[in-house]
PDB file of C-alpha atoms in Angstrom:
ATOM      1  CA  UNK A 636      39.134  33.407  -5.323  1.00  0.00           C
ATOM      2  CA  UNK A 637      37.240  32.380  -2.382  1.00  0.00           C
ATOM      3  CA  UNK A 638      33.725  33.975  -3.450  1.00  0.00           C
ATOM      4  CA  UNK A 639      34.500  32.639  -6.891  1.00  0.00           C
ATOM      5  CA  UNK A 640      34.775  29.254  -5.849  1.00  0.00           C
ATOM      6  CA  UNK A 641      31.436  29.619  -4.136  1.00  0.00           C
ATOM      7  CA  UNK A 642      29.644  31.293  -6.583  1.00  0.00           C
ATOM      8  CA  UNK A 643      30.872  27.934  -8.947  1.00  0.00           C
ATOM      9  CA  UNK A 644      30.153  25.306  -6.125  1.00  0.00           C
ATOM     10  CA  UNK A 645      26.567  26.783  -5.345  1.00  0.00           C
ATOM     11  CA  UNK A 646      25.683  27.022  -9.250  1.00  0.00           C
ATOM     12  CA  UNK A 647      26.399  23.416  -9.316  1.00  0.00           C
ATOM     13  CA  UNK A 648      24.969  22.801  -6.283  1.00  0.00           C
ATOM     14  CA  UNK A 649      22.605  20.142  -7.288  1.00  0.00           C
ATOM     15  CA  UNK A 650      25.593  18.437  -8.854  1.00  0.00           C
ATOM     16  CA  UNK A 651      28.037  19.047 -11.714  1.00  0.00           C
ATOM     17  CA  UNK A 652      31.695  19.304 -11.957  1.00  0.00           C
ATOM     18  CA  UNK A 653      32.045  23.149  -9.965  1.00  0.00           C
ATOM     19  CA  UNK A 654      30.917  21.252  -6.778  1.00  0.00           C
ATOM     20  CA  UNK A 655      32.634  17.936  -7.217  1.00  0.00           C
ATOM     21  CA  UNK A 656      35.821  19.247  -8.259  1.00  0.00           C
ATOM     22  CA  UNK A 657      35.751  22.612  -6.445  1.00  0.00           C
ATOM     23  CA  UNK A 658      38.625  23.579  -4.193  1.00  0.00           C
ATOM     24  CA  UNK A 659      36.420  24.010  -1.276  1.00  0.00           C
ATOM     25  CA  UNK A 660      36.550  20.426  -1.042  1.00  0.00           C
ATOM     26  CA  UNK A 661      40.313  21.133   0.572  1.00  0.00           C
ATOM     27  CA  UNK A 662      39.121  22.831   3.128  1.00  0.00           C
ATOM     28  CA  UNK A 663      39.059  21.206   6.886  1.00  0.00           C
ATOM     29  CA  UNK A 664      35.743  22.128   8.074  1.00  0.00           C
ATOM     30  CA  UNK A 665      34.419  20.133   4.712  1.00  0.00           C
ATOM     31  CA  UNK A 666      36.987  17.063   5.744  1.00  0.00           C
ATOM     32  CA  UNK A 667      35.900  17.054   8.918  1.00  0.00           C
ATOM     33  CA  UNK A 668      32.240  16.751   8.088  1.00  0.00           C
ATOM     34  CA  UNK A 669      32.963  13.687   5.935  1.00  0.00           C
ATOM     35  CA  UNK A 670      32.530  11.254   8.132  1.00  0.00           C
ATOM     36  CA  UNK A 671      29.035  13.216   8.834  1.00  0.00           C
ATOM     37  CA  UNK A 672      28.411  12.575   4.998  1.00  0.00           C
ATOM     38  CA  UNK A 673      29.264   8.450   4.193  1.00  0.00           C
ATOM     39  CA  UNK A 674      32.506   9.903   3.638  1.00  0.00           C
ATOM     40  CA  UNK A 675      30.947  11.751   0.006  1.00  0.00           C
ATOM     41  CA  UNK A 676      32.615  14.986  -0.368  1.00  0.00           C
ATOM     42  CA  UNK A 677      30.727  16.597  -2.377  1.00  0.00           C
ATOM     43  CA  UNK A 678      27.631  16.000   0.276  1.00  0.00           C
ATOM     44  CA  UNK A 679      29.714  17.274   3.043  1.00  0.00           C
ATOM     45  CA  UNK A 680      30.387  20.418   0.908  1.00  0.00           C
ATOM     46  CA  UNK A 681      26.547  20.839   0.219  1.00  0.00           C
ATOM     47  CA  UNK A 682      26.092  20.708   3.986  1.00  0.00           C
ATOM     48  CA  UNK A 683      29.036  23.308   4.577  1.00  0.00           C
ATOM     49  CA  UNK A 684      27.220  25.652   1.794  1.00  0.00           C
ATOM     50  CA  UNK A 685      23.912  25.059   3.014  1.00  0.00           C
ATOM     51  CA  UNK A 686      25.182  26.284   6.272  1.00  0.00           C
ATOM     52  CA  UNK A 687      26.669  28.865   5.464  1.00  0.00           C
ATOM     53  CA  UNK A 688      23.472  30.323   3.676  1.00  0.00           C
ATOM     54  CA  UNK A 689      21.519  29.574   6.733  1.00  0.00           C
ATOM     55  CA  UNK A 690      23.878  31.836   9.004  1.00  0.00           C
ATOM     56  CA  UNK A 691      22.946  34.710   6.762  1.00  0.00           C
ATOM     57  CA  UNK A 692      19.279  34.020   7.502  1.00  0.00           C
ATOM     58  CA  UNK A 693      17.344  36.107   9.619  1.00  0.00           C
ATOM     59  CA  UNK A 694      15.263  35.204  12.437  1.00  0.00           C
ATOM     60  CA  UNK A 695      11.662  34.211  12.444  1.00  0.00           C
ATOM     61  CA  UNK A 696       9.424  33.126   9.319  1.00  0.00           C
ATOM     62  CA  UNK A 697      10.456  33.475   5.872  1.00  0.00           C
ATOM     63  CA  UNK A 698       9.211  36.885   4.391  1.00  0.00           C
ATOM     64  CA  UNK A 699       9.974  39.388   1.269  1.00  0.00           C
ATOM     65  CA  UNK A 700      10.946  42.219   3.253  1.00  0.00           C
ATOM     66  CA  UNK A 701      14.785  43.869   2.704  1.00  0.00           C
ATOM     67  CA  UNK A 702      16.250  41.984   5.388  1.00  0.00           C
ATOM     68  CA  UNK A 703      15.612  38.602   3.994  1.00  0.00           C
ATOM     69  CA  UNK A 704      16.380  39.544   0.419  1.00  0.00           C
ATOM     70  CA  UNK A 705      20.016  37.817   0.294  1.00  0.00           C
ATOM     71  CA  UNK A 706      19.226  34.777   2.106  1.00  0.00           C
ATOM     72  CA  UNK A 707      15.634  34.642  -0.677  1.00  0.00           C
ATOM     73  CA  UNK A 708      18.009  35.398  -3.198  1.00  0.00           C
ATOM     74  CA  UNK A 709      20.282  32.385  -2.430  1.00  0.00           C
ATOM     75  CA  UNK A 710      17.338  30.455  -1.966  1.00  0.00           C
ATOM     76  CA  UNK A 711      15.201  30.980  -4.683  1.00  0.00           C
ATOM     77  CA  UNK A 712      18.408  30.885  -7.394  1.00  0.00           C
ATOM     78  CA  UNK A 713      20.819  27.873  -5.838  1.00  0.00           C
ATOM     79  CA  UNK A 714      18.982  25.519  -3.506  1.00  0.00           C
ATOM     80  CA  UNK A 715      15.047  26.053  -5.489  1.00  0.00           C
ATOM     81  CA  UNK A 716      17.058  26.437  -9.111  1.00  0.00           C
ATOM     82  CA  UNK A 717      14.258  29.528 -10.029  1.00  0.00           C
ATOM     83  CA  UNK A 718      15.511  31.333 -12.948  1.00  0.00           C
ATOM     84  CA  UNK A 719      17.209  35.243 -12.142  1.00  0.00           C
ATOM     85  CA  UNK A 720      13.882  36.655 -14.633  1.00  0.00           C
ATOM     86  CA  UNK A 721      11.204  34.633 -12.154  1.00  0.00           C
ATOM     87  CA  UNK A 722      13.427  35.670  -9.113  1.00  0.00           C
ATOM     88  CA  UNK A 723      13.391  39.486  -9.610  1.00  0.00           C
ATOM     89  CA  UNK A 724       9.904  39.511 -10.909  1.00  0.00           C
ATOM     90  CA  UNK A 725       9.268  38.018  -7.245  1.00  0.00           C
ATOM     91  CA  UNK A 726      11.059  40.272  -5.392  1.00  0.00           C
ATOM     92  CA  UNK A 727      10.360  43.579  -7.141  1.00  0.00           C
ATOM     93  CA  UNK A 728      13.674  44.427  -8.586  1.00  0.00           C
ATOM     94  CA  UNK A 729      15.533  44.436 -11.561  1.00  0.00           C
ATOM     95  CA  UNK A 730      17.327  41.302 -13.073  1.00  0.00           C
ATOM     96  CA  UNK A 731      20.967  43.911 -12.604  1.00  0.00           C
ATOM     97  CA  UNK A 732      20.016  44.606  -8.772  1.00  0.00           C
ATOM     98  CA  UNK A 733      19.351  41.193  -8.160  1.00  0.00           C
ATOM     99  CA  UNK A 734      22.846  40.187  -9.272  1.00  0.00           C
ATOM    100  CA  UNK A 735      24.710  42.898  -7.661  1.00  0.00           C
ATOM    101  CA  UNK A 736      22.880  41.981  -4.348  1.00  0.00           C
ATOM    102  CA  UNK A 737      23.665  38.107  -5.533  1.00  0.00           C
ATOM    103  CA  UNK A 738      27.266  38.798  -5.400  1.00  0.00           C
ATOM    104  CA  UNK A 739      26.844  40.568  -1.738  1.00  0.00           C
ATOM    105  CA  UNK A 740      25.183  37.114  -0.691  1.00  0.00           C
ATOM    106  CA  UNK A 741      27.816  35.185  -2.264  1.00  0.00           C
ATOM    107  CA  UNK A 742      29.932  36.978  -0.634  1.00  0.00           C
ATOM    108  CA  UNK A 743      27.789  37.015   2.884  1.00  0.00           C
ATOM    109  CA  UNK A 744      28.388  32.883   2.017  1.00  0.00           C
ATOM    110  CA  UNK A 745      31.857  33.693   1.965  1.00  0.00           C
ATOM    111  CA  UNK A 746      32.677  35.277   4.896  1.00  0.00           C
ATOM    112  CA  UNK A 747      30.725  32.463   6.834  1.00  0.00           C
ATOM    113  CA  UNK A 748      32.606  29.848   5.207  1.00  0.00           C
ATOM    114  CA  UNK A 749      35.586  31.503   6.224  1.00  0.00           C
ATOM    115  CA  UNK A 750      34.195  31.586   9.993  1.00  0.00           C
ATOM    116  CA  UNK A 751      33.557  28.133   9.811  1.00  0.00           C
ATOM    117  CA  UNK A 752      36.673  26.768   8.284  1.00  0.00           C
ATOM    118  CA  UNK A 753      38.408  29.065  11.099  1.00  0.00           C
ATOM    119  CA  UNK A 754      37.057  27.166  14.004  1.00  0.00           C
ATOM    120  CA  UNK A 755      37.899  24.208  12.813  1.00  0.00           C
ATOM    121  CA  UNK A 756      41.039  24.550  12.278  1.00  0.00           C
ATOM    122  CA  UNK A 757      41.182  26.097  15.803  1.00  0.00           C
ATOM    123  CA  UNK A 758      39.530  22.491  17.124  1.00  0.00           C
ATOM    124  CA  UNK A 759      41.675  20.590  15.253  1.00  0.00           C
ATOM    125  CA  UNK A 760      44.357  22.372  17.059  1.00  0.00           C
ATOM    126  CA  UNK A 761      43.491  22.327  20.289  1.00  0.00           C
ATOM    127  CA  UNK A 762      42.614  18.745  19.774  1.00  0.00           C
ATOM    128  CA  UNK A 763      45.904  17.519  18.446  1.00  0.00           C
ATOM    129  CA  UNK A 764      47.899  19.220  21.355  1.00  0.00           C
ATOM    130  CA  UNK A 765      45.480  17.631  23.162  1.00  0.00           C
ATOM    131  CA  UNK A 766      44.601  21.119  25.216  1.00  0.00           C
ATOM    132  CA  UNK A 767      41.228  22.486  25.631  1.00  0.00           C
ATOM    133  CA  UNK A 768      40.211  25.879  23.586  1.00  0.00           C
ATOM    134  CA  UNK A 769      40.121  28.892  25.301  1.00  0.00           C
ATOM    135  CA  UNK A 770      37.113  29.756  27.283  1.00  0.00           C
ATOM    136  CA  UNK A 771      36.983  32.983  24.956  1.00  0.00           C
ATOM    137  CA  UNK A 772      36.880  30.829  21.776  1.00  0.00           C
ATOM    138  CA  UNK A 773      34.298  28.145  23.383  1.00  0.00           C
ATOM    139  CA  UNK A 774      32.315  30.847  24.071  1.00  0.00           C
ATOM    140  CA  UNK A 775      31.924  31.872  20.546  1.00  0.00           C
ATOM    141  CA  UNK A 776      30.893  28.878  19.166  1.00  0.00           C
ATOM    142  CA  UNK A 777      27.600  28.794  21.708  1.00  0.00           C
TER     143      UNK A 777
END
């Protein structure tokens, strides 16, 4: 469900009824960003995807080499709106490669969402109790 829902919200990144009405909109890292956001959810859920597409970035500049081809990918078809023909044709690959590799970003996207909604609900936590976090679990989010 999770990588379904965004696969949807990405595809309508730019706006349309899979990111204003997506159920990622529930989740408490994109609640606790609204504030961050004019209190817009479906901003603070382009910032949450955004991120999570960044984690899967590598270091240094932008390049067309294998390590960068999910994060170019994600780029090129979601935040740039480049049609899947004009993609593959730029990275040397077949329009069916480029979507199986799509779904391993979307699912890259995924599993950082999943990290991020995670630690805050471990904040949250610790917050309410009114307890610090773990040194273990501070250290991970340095």
């Amino acid at each position: 469900d999770l990588e379904v829902w965004v696969k949807d919200a990405l595809s309508h990144y730019w706006g349309g009824p899979k990111l204003t009405e997506s159920p990622l909109l529930k989740l408490k890292v994109v609640q606790q960003s609204l504030e961050e956001y004019d209190y817009v959810p479906s901003k603070a859920l382009r910032s949450i995807l955004r991120e999570g597409i960044q984690r899967i970035k590598p270091e240094g500049e932008r390049r067309f080499t294998a390590e960068w081809i999910l994060y170019n990918i994600l780029e090129m078809k979601f935040m740039e709106g480049r049609k899947v023909r004009e993609i593959a044709m730029r990275l040397a690959m077949s329009e069916a490669d480029l979507y199986r590799k799509q779904r391993v970003a979307i699912e890259a996207v995924a599993n950082a969402i999943v990290e991020m909604e995670r630690r805050a609900r471990q904040e949250e936590h610790y917050g309410m109790n009114g307890g610090e976090m773990p040194v273990d679990l501070r250290i991970n989010q340095e």
